[in-house]
PDB file of C-alpha atoms in Angstrom:
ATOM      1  CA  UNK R 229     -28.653 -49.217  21.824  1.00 48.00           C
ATOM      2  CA  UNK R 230     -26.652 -47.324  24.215  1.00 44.00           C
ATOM      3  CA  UNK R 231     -23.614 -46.808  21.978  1.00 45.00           C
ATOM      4  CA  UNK R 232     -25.968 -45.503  18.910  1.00 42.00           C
ATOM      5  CA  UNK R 233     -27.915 -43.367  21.796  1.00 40.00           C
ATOM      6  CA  UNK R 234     -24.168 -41.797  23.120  1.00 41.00           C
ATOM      7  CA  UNK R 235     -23.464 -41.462  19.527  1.00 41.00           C
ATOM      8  CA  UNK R 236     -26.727 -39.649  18.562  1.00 44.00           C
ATOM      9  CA  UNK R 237     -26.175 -37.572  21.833  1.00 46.00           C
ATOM     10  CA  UNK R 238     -22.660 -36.298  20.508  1.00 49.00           C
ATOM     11  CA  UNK R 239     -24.052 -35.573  17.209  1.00 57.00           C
ATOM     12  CA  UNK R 240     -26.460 -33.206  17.901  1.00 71.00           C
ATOM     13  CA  UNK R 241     -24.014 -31.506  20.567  1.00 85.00           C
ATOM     14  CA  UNK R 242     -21.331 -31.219  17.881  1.00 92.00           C
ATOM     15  CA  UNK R 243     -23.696 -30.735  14.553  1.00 93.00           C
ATOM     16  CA  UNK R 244     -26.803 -28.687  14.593  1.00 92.00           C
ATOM     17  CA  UNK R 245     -29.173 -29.790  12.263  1.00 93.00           C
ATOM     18  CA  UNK R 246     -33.130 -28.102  12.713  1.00 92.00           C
ATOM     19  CA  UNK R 247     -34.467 -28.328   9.175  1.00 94.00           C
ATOM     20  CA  UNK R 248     -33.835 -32.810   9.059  1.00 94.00           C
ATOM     21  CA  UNK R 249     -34.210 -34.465   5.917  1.00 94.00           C
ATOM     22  CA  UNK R 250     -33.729 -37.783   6.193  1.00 92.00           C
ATOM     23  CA  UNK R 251     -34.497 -38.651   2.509  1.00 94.00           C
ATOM     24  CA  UNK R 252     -32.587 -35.622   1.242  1.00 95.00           C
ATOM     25  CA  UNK R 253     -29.522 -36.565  -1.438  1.00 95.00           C
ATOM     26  CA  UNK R 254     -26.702 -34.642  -0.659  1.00 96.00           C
ATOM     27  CA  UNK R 255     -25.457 -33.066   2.559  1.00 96.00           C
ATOM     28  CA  UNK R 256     -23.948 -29.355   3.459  1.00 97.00           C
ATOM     29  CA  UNK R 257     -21.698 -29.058   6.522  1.00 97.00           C
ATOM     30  CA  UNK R 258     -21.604 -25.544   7.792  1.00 97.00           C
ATOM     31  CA  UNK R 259     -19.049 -23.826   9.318  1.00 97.00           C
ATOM     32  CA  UNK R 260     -19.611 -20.647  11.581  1.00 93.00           C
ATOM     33  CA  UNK R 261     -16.834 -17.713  12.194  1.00 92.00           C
ATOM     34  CA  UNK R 262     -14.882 -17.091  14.799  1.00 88.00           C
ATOM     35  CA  UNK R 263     -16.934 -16.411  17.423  1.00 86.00           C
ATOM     36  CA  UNK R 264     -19.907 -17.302  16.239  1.00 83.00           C
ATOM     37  CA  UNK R 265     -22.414 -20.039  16.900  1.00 83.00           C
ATOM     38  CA  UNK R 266     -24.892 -22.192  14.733  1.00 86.00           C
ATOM     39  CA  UNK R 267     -27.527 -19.687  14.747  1.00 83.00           C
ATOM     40  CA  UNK R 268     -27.693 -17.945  11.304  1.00 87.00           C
ATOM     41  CA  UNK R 269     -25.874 -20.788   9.371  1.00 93.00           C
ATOM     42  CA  UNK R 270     -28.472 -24.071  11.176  1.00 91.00           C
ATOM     43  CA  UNK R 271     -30.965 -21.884   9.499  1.00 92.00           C
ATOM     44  CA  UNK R 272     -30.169 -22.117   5.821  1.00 94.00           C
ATOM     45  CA  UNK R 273     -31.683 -25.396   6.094  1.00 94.00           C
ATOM     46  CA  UNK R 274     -35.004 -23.466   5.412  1.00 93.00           C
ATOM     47  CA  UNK R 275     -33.557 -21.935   2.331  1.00 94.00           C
ATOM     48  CA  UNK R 276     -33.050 -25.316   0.735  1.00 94.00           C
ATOM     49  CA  UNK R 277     -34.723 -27.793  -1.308  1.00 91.00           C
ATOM     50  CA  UNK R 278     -35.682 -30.921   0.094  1.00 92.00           C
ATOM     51  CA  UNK R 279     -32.668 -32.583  -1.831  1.00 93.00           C
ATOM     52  CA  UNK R 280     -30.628 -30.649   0.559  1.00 95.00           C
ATOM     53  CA  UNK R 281     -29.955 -31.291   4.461  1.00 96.00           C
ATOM     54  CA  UNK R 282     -28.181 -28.338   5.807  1.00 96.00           C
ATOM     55  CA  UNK R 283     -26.290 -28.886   9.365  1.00 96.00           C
ATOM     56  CA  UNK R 284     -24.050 -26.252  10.980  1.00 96.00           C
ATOM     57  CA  UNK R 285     -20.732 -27.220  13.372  1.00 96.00           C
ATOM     58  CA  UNK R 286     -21.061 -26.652  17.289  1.00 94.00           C
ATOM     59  CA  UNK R 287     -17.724 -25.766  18.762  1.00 93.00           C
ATOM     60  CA  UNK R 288     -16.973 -26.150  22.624  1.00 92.00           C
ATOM     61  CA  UNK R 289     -17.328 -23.005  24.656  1.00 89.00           C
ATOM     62  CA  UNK R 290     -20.859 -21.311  23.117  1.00 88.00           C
ATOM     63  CA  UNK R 291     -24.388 -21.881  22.893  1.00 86.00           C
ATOM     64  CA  UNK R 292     -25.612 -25.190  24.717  1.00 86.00           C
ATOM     65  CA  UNK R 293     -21.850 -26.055  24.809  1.00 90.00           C
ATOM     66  CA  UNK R 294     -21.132 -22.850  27.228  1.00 87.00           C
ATOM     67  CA  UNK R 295     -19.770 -24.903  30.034  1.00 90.00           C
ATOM     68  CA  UNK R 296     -17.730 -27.261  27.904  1.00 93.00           C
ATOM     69  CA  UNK R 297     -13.479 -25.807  28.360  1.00 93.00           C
ATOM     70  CA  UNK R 298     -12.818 -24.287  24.300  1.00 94.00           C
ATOM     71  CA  UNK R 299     -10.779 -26.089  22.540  1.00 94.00           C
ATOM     72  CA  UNK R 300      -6.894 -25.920  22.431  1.00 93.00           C
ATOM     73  CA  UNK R 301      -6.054 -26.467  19.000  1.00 94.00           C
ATOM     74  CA  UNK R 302      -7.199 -27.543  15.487  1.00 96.00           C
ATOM     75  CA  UNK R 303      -6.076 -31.131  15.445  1.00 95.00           C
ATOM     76  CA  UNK R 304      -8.653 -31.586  18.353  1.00 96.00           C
ATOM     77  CA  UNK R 305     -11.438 -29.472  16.695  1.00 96.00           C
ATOM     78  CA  UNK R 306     -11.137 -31.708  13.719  1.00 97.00           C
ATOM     79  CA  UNK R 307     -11.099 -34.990  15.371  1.00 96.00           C
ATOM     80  CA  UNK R 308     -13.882 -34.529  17.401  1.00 95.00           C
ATOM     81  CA  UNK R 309     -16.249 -33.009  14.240  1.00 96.00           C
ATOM     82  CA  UNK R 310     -14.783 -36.390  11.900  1.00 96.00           C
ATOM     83  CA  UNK R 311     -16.096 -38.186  14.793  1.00 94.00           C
ATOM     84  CA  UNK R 312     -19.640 -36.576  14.924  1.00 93.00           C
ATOM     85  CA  UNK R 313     -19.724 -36.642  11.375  1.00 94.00           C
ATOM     86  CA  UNK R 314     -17.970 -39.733   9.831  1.00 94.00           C
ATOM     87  CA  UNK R 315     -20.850 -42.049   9.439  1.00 92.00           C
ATOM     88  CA  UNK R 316     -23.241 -39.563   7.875  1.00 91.00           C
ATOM     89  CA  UNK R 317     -20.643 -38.813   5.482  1.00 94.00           C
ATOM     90  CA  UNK R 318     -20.046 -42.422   4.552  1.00 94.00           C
ATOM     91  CA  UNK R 319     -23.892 -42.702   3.513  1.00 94.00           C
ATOM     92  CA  UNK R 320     -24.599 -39.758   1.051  1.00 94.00           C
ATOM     93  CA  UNK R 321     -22.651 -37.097  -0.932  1.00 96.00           C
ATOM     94  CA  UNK R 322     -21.514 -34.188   1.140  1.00 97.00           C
ATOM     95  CA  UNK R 323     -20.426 -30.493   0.515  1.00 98.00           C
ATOM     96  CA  UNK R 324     -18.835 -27.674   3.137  1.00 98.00           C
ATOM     97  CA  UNK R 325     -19.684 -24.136   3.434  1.00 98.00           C
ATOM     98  CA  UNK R 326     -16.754 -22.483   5.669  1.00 96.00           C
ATOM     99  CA  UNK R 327     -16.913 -17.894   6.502  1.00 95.00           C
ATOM    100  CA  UNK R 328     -13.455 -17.097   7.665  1.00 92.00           C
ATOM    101  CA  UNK R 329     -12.311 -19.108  10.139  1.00 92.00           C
ATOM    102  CA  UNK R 330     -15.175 -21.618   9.193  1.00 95.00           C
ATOM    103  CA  UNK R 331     -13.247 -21.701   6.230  1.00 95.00           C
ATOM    104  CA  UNK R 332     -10.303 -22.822   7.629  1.00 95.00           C
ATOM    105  CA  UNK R 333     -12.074 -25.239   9.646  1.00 96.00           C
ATOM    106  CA  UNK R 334     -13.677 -26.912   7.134  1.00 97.00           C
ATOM    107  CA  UNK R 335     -10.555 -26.805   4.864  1.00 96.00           C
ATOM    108  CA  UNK R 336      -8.715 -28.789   7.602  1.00 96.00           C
ATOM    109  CA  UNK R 337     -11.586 -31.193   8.637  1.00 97.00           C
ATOM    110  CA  UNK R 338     -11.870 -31.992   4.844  1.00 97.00           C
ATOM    111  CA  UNK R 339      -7.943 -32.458   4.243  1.00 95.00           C
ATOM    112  CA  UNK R 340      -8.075 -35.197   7.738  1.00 96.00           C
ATOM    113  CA  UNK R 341     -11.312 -37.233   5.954  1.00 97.00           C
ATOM    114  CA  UNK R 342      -9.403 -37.508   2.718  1.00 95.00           C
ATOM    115  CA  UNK R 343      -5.786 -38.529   4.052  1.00 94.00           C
ATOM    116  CA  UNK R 344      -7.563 -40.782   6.826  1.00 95.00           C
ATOM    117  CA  UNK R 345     -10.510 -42.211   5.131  1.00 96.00           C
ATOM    118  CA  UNK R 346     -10.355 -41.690   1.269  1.00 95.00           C
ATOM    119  CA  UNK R 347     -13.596 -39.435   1.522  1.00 96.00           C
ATOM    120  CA  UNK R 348     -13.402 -36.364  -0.058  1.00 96.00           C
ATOM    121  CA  UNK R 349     -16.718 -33.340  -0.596  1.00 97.00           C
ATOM    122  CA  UNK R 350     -17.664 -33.328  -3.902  1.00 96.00           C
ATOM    123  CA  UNK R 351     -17.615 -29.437  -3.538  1.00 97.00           C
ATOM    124  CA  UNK R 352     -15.965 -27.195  -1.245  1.00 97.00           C
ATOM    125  CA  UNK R 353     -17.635 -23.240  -0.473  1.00 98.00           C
ATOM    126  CA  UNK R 354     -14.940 -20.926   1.216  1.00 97.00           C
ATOM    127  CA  UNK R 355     -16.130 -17.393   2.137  1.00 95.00           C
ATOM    128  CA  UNK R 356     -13.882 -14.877   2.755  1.00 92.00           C
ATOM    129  CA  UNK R 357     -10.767 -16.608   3.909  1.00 92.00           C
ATOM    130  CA  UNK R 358      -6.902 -16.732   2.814  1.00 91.00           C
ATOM    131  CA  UNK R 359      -5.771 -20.074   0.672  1.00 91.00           C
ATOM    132  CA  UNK R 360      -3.344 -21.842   4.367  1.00 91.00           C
ATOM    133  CA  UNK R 361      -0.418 -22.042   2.657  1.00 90.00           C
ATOM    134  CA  UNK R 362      -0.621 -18.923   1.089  1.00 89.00           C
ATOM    135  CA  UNK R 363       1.643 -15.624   2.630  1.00 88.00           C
ATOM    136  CA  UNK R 364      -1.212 -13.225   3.051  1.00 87.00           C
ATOM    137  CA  UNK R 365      -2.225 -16.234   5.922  1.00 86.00           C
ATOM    138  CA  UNK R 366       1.009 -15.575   7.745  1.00 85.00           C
ATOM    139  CA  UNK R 367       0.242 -12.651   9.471  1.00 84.00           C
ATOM    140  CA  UNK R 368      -3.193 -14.412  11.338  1.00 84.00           C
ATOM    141  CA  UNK R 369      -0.435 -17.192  12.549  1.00 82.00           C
ATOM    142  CA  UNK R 370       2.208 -14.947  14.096  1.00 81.00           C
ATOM    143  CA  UNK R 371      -0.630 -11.986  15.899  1.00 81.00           C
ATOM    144  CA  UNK R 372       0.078 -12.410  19.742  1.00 81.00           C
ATOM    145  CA  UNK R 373      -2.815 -13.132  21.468  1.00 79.00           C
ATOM    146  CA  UNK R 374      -2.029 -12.720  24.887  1.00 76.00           C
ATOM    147  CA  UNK R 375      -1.243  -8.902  24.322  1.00 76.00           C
ATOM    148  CA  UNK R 376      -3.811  -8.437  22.487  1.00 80.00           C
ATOM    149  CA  UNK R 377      -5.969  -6.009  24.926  1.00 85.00           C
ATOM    150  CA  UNK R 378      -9.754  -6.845  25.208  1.00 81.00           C
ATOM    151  CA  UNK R 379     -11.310  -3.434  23.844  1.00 81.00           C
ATOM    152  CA  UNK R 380      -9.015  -4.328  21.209  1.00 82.00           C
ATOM    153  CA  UNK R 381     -10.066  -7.225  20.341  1.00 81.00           C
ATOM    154  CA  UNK R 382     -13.550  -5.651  21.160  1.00 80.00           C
ATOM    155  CA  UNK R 383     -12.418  -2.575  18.007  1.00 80.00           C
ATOM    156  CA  UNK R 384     -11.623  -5.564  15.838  1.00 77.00           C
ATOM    157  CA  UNK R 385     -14.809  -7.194  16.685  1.00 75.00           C
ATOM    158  CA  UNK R 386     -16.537  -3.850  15.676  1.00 73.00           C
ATOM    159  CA  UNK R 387     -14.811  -3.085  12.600  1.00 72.00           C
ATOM    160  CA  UNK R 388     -15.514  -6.290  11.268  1.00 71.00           C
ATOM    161  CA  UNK R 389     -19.216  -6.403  11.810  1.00 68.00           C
ATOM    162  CA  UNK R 390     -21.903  -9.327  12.276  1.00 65.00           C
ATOM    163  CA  UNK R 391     -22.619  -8.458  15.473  1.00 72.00           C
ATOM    164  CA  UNK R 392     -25.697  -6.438  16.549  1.00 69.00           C
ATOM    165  CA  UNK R 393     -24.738  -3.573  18.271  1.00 70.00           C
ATOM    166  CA  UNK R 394     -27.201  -4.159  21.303  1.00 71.00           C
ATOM    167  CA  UNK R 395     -25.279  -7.652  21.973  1.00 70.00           C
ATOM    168  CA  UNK R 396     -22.151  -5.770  22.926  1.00 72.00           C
ATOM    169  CA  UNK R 397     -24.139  -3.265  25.027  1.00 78.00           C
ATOM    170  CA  UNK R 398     -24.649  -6.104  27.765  1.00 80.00           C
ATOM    171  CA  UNK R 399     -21.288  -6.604  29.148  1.00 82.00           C
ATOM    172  CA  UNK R 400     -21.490 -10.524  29.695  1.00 83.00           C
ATOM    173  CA  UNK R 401     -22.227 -11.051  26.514  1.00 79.00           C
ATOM    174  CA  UNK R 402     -19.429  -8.697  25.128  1.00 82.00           C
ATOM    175  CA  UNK R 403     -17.284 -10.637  27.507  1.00 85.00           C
ATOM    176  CA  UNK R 404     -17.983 -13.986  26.258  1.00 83.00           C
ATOM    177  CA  UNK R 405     -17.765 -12.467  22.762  1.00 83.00           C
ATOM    178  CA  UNK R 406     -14.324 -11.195  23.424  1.00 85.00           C
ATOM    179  CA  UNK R 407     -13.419 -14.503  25.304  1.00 88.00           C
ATOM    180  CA  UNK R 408     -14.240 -16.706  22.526  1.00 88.00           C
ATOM    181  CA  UNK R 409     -12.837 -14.733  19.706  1.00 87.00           C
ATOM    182  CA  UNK R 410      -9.640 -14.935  21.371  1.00 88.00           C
ATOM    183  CA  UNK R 411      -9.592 -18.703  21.630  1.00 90.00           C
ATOM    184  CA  UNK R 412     -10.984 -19.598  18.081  1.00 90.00           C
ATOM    185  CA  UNK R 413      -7.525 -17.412  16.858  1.00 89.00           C
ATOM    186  CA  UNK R 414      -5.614 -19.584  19.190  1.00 90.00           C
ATOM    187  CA  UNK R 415      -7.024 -22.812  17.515  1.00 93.00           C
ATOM    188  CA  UNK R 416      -6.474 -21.078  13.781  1.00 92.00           C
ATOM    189  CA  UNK R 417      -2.878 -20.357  14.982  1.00 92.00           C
ATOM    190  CA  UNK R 418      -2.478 -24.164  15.237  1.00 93.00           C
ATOM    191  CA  UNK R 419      -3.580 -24.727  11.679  1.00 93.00           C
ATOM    192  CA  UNK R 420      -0.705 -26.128  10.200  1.00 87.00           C
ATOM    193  CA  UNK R 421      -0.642 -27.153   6.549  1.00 87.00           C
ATOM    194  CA  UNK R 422       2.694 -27.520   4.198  1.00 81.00           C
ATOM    195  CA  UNK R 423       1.987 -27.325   0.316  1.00 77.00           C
ATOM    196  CA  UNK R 424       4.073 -30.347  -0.591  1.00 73.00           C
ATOM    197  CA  UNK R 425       5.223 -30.265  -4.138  1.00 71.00           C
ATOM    198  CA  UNK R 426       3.417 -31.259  -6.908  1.00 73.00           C
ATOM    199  CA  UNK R 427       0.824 -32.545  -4.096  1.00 82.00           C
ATOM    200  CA  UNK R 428      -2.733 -31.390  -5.181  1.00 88.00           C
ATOM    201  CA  UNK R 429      -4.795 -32.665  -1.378  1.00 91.00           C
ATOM    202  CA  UNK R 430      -8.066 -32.301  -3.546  1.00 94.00           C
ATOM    203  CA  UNK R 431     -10.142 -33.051  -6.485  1.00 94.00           C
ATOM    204  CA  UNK R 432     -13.102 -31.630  -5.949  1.00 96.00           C
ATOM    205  CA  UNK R 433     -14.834 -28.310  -6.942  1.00 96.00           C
ATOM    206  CA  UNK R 434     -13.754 -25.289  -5.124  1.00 96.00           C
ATOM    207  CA  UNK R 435     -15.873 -21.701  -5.226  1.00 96.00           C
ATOM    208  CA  UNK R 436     -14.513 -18.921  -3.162  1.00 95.00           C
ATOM    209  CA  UNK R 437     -16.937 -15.487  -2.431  1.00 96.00           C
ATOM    210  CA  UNK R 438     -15.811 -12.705  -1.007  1.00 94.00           C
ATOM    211  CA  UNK R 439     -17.471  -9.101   0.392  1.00 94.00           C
ATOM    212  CA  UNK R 440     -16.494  -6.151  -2.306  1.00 94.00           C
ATOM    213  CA  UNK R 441     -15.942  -3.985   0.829  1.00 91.00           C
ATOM    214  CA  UNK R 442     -13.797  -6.705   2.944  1.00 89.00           C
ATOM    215  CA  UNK R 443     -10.070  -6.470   2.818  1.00 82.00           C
ATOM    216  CA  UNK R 444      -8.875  -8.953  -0.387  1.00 82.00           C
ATOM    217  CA  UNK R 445      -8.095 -12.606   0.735  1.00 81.00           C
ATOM    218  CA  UNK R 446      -5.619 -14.163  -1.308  1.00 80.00           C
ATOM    219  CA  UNK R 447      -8.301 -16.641  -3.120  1.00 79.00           C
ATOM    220  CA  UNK R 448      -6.426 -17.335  -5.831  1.00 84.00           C
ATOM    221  CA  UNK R 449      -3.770 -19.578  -4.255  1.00 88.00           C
ATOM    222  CA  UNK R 450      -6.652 -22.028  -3.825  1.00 90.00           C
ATOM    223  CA  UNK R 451      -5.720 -23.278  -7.260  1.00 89.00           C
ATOM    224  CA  UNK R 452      -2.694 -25.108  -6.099  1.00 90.00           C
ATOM    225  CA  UNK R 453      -5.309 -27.369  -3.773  1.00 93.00           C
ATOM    226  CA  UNK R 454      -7.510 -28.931  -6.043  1.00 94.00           C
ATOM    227  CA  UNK R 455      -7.677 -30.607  -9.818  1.00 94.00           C
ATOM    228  CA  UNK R 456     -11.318 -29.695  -9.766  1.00 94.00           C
ATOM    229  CA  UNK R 457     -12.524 -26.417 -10.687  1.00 94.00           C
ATOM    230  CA  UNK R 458     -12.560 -23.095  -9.117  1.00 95.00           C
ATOM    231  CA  UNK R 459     -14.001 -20.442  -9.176  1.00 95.00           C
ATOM    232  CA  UNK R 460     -14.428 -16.875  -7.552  1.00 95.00           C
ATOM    233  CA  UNK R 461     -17.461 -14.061  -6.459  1.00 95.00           C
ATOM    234  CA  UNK R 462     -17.303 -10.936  -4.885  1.00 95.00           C
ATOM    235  CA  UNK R 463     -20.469 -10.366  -3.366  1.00 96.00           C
ATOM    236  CA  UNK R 464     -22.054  -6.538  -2.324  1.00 96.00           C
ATOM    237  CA  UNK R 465     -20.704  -6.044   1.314  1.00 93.00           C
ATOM    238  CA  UNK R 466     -17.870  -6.562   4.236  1.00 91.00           C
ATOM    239  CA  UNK R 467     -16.449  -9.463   5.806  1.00 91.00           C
ATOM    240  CA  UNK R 468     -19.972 -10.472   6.955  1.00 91.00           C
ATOM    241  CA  UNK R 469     -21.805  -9.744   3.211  1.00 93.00           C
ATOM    242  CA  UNK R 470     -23.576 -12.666   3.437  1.00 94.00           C
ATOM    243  CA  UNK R 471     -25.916 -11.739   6.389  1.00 92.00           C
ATOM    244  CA  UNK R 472     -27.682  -9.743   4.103  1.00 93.00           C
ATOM    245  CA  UNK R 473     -30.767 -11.036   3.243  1.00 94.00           C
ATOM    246  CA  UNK R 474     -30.069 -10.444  -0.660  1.00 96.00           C
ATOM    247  CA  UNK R 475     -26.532 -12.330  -0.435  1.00 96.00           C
ATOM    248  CA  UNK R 476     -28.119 -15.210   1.318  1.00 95.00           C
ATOM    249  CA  UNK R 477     -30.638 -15.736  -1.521  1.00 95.00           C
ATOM    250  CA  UNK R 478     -27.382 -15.364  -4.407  1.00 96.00           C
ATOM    251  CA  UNK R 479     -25.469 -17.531  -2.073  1.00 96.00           C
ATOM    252  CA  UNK R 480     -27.991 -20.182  -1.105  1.00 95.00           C
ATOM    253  CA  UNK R 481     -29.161 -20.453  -4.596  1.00 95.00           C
ATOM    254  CA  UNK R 482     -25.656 -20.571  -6.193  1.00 96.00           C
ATOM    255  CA  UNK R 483     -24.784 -23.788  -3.625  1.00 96.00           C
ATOM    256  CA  UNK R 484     -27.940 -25.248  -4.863  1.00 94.00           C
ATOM    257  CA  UNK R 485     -26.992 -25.072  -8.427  1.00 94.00           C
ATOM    258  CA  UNK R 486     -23.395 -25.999  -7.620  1.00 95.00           C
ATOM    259  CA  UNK R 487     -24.989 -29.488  -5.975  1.00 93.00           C
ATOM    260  CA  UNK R 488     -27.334 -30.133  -8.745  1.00 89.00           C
ATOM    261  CA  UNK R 489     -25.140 -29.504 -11.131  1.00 88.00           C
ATOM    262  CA  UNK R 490     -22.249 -31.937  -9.813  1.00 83.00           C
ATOM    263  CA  UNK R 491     -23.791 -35.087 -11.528  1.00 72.00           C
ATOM    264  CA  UNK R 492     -23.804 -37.149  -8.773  1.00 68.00           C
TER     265      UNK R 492
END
């Protein structure tokens, strides 16, 4: 009783899950931004049929984890969300939704469950994020953080958007922002992934969207990762496109077709 109770306790403090649906058939993992917290991705659950439970990933260092030291690097982050995870994944079918560094995230979590435990999501949804072993990633490895100066970070911040303005008005808030931000790059910087030859990790579907007005990830390099299919949208928008309300709706009910469609 106590170890289910310590495990139900790091669940919920790792995956945020509001709209549960215990009899629901498949799963969807989601995986917030850098910076960013459960709040707009927890609540796609609402969006959803009842054949879908939608849960979004809790890193250390934000929301009701504030207090918790960030993490240091990617091998940790995905250790400790296969841990939260692993058992729910065992039961039912399961699919990831990754924006930008969520993307990466869930790339790398997914990657770790197949090589470790032979499970694999039957479909994989990447937003607006470089293919890992692809050049165009290089650049996010090799930025030095520790020069970076905060109002720049702060610009960068900005220019991307998905942020309301007023948040950044109220300085400890634009602080923690900044703080955060910084350390999520330090985890990506750790990603490390080496396309072995004629090594395809995955077989599952892959779908990649993109915002018309975001700078071009290189998408199409995601072929080389899977046997399934793939396949590519560029949605109305910038980096953060799908916070529209309209984009939500094409998004949410794409996924949905995606899941019913997979013949599971």
């Amino acid at each position: 009783c106590v170890a289910f109770l310590w495990f139900f306790l790091g669940m919920e403090k790792v995956v945020v899950c509001p709209y549960k649906r215990p009899n629901a058939l498949y799963r969807l993992i989601c995986f917030p931004w850098a910076g960013g917290g459960t709040s707009q991705l927890a609540q796609w659950g609402k969006l959803f049929s009842s054949s879908v439970e939608v849960s979004s990933v809790r890193l250390p260092g934000r929301e009701s984890r504030h207090k918790e030291p960030f993490a240091k690097d990617m091998a940790t982050v995905v250790n400790e969300i296969t841990s939260a995870l692993l058992k729910e994944l065992q039961e039912k079918p399961f699919a990831f939704f990754g924006h930008s560094f969520g993307s990466y995230i869930s790339f790398a979590v997914a990657l770790h469950l197949k090589e470790k435990y032979g499970l694999e999501p039957f479909h994989l949804f990447l937003s607006g994020a470089h293919a890992p072993h692809s050049e165009a990633f290089l650049p996010i490895k090799t930025v030095s953080i520790s020069d970076t100066k905060d109002e720049d970070v702060l610009k960068y911040i900005e220019i991307l958007g998905g942020t309301p303005s007023e948040l950044l008005q109220n300085e400890d808030v634009k602080e923690h922002l900044i703080l955060t931000f910084r350390e999520d790059l330090r985890v990506l910087q750790t990603l490390s992934f080496e396309k072995a030859e004629r090594n395809i990790p995955f077989s599952c579907d892959i779908t990649c969207f993109n915002g018309s007005e975001d700078k071009s990830h290189d998408v199409e390099a995601w072929h080389d990762l899977t046997s399934g299919d793939i396949s590519f949208y560029e949605l109305p928008g910038g980096h953060f496109y799908l916070l529209e309300p309209s984009n939500e709706i094409f998004l949410t009910k794409h996924i949905t077709k995606c899941i019913e469609n997979a013949g599971l």
